[in-house]
Coordinates of C-alpha atoms in Angstrom, one line a residue:
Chain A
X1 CA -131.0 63.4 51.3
X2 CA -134.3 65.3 49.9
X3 CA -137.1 65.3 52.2
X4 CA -139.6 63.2 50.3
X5 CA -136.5 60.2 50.5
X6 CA -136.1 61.3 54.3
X7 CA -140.4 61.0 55.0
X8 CA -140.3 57.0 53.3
X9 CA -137.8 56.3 55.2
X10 CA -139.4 57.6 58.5
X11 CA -142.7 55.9 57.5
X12 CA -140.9 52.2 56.5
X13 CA -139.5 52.7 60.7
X14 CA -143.2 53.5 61.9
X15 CA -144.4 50.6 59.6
X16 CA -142.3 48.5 61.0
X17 CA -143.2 49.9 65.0
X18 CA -146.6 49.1 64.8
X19 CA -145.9 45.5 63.3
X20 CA -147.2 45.9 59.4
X21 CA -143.2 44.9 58.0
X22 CA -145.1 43.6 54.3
X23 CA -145.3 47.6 54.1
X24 CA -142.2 48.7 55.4
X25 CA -140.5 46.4 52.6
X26 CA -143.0 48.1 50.1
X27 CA -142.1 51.6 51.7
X28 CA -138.3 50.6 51.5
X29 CA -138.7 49.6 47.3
X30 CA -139.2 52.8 46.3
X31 CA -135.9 54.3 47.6
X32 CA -133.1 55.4 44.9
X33 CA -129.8 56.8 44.9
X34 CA -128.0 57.1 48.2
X35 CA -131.4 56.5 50.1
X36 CA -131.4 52.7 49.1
X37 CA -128.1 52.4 51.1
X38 CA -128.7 54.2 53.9
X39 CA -127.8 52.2 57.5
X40 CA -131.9 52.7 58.3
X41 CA -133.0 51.3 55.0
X42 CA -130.8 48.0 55.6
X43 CA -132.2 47.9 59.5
X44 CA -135.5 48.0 58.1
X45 CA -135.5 46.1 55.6
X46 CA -134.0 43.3 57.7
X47 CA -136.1 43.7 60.5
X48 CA -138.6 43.7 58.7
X49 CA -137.7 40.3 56.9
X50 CA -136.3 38.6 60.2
X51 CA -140.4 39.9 61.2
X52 CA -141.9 37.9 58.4
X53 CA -139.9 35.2 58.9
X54 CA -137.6 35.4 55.9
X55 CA -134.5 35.2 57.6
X56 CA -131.9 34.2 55.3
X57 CA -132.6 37.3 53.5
X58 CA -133.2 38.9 56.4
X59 CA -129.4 37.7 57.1
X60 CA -128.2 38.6 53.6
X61 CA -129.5 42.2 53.7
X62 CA -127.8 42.8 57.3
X63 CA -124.4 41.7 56.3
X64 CA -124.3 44.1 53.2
X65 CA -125.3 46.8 55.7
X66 CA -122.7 45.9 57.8
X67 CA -119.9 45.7 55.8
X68 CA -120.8 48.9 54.2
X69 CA -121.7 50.8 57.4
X70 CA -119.3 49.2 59.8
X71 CA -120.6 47.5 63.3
X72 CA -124.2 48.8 64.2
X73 CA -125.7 47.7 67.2
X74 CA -129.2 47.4 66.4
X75 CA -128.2 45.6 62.9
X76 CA -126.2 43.3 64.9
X77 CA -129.0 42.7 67.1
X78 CA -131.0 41.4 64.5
X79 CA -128.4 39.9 62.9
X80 CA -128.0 38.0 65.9
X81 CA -131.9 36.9 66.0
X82 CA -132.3 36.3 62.4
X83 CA -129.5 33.2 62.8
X84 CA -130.9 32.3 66.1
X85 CA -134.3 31.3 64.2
X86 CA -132.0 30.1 61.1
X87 CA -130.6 27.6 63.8
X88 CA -127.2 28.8 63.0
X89 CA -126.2 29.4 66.8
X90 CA -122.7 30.0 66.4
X91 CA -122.5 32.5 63.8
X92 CA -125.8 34.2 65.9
X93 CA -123.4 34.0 69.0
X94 CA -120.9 35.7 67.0
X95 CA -122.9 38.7 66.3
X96 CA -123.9 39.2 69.6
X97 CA -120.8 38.8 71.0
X98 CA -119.4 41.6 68.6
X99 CA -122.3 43.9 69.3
X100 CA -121.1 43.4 73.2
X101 CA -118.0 43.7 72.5
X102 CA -118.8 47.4 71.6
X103 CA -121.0 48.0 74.3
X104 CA -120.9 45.0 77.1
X105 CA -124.4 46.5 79.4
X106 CA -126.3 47.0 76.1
X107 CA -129.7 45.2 77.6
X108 CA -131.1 44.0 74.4
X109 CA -128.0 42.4 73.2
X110 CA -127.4 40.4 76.5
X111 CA -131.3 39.6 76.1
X112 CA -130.8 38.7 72.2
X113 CA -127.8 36.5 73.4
X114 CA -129.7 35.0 76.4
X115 CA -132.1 34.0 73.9
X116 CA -129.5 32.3 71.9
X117 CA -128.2 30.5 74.8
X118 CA -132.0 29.3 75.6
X119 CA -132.2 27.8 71.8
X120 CA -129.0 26.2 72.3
X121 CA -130.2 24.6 76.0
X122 CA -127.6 26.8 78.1
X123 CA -130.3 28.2 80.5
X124 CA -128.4 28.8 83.3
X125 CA -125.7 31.1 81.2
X126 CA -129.1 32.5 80.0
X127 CA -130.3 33.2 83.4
X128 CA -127.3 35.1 84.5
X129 CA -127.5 37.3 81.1
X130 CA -131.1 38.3 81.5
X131 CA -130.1 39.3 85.3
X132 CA -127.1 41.3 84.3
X133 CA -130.0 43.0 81.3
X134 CA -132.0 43.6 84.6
X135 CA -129.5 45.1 86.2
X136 CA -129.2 48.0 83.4
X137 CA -132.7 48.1 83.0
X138 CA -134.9 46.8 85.8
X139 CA -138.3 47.7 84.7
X140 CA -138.5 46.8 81.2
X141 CA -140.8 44.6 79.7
X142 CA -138.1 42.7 77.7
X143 CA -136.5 41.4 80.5
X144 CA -140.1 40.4 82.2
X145 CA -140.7 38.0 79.4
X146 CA -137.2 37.0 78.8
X147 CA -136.8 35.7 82.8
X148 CA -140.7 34.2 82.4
X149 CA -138.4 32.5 79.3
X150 CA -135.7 31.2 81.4
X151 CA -138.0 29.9 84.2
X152 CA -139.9 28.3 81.6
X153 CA -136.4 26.4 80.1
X154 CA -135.6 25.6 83.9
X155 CA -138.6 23.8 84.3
X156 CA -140.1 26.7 86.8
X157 CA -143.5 26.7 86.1
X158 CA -144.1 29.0 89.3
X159 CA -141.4 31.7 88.5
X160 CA -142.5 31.9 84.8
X161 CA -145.9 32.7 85.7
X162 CA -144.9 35.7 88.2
X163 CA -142.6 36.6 85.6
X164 CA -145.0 37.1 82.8
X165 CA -147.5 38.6 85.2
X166 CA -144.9 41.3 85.6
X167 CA -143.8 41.0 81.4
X168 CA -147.9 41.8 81.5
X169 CA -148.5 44.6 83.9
X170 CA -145.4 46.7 81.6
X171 CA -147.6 46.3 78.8
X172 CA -150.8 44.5 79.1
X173 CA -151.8 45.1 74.8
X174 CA -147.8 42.9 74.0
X175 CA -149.3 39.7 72.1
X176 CA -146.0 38.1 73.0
X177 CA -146.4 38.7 76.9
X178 CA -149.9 37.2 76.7
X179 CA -149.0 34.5 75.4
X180 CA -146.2 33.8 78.1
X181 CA -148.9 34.4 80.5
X182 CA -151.1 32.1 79.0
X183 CA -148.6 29.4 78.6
X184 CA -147.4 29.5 82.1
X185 CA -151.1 30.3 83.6
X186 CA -152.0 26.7 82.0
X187 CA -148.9 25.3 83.5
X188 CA -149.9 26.1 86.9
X189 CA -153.1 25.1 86.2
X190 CA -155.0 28.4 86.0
X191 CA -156.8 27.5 82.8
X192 CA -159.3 30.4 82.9
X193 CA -156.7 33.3 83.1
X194 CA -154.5 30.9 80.5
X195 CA -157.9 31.0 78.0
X196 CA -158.2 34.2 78.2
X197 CA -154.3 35.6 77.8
X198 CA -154.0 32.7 74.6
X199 CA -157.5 34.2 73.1
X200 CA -156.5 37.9 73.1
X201 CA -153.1 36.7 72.3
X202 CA -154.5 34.9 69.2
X203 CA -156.5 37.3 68.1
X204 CA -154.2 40.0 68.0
X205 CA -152.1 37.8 66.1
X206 CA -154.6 36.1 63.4
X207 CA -151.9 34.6 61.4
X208 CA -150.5 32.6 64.3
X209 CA -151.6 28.8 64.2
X210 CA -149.8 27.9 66.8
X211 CA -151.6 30.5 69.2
X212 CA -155.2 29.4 67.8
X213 CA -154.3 26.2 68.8
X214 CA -153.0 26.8 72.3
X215 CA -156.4 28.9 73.0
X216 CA -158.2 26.3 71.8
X217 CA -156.3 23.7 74.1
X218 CA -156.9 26.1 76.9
X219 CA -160.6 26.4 76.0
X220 CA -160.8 22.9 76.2
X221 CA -159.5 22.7 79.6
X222 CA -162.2 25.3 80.7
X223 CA -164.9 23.3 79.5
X224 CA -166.6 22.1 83.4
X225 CA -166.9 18.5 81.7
X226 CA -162.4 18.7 81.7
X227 CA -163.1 19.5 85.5
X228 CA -161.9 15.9 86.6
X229 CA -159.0 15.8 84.4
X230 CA -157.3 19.2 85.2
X231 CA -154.6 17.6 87.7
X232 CA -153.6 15.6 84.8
X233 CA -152.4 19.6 83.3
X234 CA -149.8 19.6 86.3
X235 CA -149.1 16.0 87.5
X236 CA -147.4 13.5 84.7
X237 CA -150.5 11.0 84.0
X238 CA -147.8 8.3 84.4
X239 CA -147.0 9.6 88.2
X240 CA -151.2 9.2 88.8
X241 CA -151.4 6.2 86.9
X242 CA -148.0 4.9 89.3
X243 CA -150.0 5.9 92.4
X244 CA -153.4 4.4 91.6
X245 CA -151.7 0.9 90.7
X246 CA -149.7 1.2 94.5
X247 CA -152.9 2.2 96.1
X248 CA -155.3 -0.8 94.0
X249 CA -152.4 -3.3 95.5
X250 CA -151.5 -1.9 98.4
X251 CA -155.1 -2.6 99.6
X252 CA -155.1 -5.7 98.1
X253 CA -152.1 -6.8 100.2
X254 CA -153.6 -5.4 103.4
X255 CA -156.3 -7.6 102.6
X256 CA -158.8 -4.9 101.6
X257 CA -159.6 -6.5 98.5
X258 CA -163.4 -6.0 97.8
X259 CA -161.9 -2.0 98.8
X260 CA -159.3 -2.5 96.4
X261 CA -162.0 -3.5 93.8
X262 CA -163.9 -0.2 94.0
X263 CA -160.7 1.8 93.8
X264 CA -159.6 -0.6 90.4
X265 CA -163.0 0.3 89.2
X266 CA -163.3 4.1 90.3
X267 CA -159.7 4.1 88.2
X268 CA -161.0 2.1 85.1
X269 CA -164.0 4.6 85.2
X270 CA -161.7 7.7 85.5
X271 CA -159.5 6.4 82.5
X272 CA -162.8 6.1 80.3
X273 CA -163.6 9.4 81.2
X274 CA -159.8 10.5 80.3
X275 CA -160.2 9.0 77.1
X276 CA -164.1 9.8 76.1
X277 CA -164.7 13.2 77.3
X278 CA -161.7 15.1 75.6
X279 CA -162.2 14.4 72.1
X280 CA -166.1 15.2 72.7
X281 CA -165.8 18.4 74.0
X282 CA -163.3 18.9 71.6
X283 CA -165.2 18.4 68.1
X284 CA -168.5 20.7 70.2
X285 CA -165.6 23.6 71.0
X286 CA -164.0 23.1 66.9
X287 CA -168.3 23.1 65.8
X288 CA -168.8 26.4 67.9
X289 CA -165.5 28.3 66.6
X290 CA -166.7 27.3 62.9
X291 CA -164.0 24.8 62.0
Chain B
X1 CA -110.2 41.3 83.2
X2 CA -111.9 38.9 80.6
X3 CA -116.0 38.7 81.5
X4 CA -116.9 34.8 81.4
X5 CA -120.3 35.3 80.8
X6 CA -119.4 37.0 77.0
X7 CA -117.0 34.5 76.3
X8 CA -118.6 32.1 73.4
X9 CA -119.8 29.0 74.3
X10 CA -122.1 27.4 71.9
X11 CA -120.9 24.5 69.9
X12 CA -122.9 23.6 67.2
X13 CA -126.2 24.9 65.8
X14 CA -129.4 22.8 65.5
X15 CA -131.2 21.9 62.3
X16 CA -134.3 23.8 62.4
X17 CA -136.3 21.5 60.2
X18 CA -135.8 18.2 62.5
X19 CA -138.9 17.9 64.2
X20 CA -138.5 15.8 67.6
X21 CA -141.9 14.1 70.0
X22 CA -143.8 15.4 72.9
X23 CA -142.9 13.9 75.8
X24 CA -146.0 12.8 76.5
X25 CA -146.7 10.9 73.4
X26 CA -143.4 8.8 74.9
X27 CA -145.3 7.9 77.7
X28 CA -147.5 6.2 75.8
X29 CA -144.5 4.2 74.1
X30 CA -143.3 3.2 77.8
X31 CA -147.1 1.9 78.9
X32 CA -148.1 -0.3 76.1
X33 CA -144.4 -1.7 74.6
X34 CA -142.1 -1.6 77.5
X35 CA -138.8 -0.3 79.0
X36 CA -137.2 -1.6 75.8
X37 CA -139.5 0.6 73.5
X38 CA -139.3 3.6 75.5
X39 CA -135.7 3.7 75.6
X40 CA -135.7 3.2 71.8
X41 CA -137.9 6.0 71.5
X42 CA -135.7 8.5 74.6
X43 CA -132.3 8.5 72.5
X44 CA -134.0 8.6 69.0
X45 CA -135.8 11.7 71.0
X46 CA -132.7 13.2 72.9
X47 CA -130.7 12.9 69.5
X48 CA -133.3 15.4 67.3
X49 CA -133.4 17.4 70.7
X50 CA -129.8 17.9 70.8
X51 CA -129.4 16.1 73.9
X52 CA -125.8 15.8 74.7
X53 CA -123.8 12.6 74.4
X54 CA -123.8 12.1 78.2
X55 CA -126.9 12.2 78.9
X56 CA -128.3 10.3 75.8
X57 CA -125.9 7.4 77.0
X58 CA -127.8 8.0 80.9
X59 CA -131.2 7.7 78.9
X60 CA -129.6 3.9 77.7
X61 CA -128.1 3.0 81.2
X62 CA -131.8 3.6 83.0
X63 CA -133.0 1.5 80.3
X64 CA -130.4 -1.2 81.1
X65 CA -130.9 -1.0 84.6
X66 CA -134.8 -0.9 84.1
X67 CA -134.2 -4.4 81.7
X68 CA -132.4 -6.2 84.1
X69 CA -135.0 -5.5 87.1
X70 CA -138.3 -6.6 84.8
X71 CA -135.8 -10.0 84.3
X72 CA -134.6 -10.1 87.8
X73 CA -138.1 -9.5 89.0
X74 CA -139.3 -12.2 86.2
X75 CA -136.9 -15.0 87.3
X76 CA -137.6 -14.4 91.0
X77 CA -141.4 -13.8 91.0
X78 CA -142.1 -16.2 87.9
X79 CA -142.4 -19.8 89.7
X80 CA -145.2 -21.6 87.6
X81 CA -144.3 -20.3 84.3
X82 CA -147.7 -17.9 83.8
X83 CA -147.8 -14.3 84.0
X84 CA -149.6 -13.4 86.8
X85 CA -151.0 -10.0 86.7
X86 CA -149.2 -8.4 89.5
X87 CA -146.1 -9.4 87.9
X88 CA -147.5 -7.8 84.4
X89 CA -148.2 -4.8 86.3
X90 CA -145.1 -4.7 88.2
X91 CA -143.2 -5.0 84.7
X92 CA -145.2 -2.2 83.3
X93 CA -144.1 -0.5 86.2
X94 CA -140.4 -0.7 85.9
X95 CA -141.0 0.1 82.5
X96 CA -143.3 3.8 83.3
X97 CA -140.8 4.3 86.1
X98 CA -137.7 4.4 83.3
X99 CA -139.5 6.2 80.7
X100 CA -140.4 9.1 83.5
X101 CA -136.5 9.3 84.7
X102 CA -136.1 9.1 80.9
X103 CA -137.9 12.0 80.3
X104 CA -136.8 14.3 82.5
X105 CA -133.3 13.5 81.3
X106 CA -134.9 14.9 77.9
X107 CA -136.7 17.7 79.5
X108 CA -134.3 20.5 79.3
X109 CA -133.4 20.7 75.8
X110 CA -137.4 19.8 74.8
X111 CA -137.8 23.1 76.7
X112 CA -135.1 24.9 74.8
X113 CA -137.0 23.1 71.7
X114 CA -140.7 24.6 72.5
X115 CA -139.3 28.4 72.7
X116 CA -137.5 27.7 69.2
X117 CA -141.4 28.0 68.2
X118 CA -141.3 25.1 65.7
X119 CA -143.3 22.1 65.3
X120 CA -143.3 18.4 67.1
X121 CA -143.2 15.4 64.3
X122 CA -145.8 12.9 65.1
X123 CA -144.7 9.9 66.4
X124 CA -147.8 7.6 65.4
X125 CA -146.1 5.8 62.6
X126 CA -142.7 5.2 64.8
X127 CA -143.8 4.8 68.1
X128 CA -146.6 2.1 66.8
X129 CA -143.7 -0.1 65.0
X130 CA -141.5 0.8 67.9
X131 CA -144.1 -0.6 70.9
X132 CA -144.9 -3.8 69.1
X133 CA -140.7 -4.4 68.2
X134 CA -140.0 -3.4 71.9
X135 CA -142.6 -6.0 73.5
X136 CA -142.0 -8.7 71.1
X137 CA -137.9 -8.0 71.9
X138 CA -139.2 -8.2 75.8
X139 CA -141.6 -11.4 75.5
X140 CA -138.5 -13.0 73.7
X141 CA -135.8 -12.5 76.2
X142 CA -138.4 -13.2 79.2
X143 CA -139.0 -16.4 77.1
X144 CA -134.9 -17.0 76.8
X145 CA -134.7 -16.5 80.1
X146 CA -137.9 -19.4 81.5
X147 CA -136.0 -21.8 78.9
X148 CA -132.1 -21.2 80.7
X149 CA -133.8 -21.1 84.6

């Protein structure tokens, strides 16, 4: 390969690195000859698709390179991810499993499977992937976020949130770790670290919507006027709603009821609040961000 | 020796484009049409969630169960034929208590659902026709039954 081929190839891998894959697939365009069928320009080019979210040409370009090239972990590791988000979670099982076959410790296949697993509700098998990715590589980043990912799917709100922090600390710039420590941080009601983990996190991701609007919830719950209604964040409104109605007759039937009448009427006032106050603050927070 | 944790498990894939509720737009469901409505709304839930066929038929049994204590508790309690409002309350009760057991049934898989990184669907259209079907199906069997007793 001449060295001018060799140099675009290099720069469609850094391209890809520092997350620009619209310029890896222009980098990738202008190879020729045997360049264009090089193993790198078929993992780059489906990485880079699977990155913009094309994945059934991202899955497409990965099989070509794989039945020309033979099995490849990395390909197969994307493989494996581009059919997870493509919903097709047997076929994405498949890859991984052939990819593990090869090598059975390799950490981000057990993590890409894991992930697989989580899509397809198996959390605990999930769980006991991520620990045996731990075992190989204890202080990586990846598995941080992929346990904070398998508390979350357990319903541990608790163990998520010490499991970003960690997924954090490895790399405090990771958009995706931020936005597992946001996520969790508003779970366990810390709305204050949650805002600011989501903003950075949307920001460093503009073309996210779903991240604007997750800051935006969390800036909402920041706002001192959401102050009364944060408990509602970690407790099910129905269980509060449950408890006030047992206390309101409960006093009633211990023959407190001019007590029982303030507690009805604290209640009704609190559910006025619940219903008044968030769409208020709401439309000043949308006028202040411009939209 | 065969390692069980690589040995394939999954089933069936999901359809990436069905779009499922929030939970707590169910909730809503439960409060204002009853434990018939929110169990209506649970297994049409638990089905786009990919709730398994055991559990989706759990989500229908607490609903039974929660059906026959608002009758039981509406034949017992219901002596001069008016609502009074601590029976009203106590059926809206039954009917929050089902729809939370319901949800966490649904839980699980709305959690694998929320890491897929799609969207919900909005359930304004179907859970309005769904609360006013599920009270008017309640009011009409509470009625059936004042008639028989």
């Amino acid at each position: 390969m001449n060295e001018p081929t060799e140099a675009r190839l290099q720069m469609a891998g850094h391209w890809l690195q520092i997350g620009h894959p619209e310029r890896t697939l222009d980098e990738l365009q202008g190879l020729w000859g045997d360049a264009a069928v090089d193993f790198r320009a078929y993992l780059f080019r489906g990485a880079a698709l699977h990155a913009l979210d094309r994945n059934a040409e991202a899955i497409d370009v990965l099989k070509d390179g794989l039945a020309l090239h033979g099995p490849f972990l990395p390909m197969l590791q994307v493989l494996g991810s581009s059919l997870r988000s493509e919903g097709r979670l047997p076929e994405a099982e498949a890859a991984f499993l052939q990819g593990l076959s090869l090598d059975p410790n390799d950490p981000d296949l057990l993590i890409g499977y894991a992930r697989v697993c989580l899509t397809a509700g198996q959390a605990q098998k999930a769980s006991a992937l991520v620990e045996r990715a731990a075992s190989h590589a204890p202080e990586s980043a990846a598995v941080s976020a992929a346990r904070a990912q398998v508390a979350f799917a357990l319903g541990n709100d608790r163990d998520m949130h010490r499991h970003s922090t960690e997924a954090l600390s490895h790399d405090p710039e990771d958009p995706g770790a931020r936005a597992l420590h946001g996520t969790s941080s508003m779970l366990t009601g810390d709305s204050r670290s949650g805002y600011s983990s989501l903003a950075s996190a949307a920001a460093s991701q503009p073309g996210d919507p779903d991240l604007r609007a997750a800051a935006r919830e969390a800036k909402l719950m920041n706002h001192p006027l959401m102050l009364p209604l944060r408990p509602f964040q970690r407790v099910n409104p129905l269980v509060v709603w449950v408890g006030a109605v047992a206390i309101i007759y409960g006093l009633r039937a211990a023959g407190l009821a001019p007590l029982s009448f303030v507690v009805a009427m604290v209640w009704l006032a609190f559910c006025v609040y619940s219903w008044v106050a968030p769409p208020l603050v709401r439309r000043w927070i949308n006028r202040k961000w411009g939209s | 020796m065969p390692d069980e944790l690589l040995r394939p498990t999954i089933g069936a894939g999901v359809d990436m484009s069905v779009r499922p509720w929030r939970l707590m737009s169910q909730t809503y469901v439960a409060f204002f049409g009853g434990v018939i409505a929110s169990t209506v709304i649970a297994v049409l839930n638990a089905r786009r969630l990919g709730v398994d066929t055991a559990k989706q038929r759990l989500i229908l049994g607490v609903g039974a169960i929660g059906l026959i204590v608002v009758i039981a508790a509406f034949a017992v309690l219901n002596t001069d034929g008016d609502l009074g409002s601590g029976l009203r309350v106590g059926i809206r009760v039954v009917a929050v208590v089902c729809c939370l057991i319901q949800l966490r049934i649904q839980r699980p898989m709305d959690r694998a659902f929320q890491l897929r990184g799609t969207d919900y669907g909005s359930l304004w259209g179907t859970g309005f026709g769904v609360t006013v079907a599920g009270a008017v199906a309640e009011a009409l069997i509470l009625l059936l039954v004042t008639v028989v007793l």
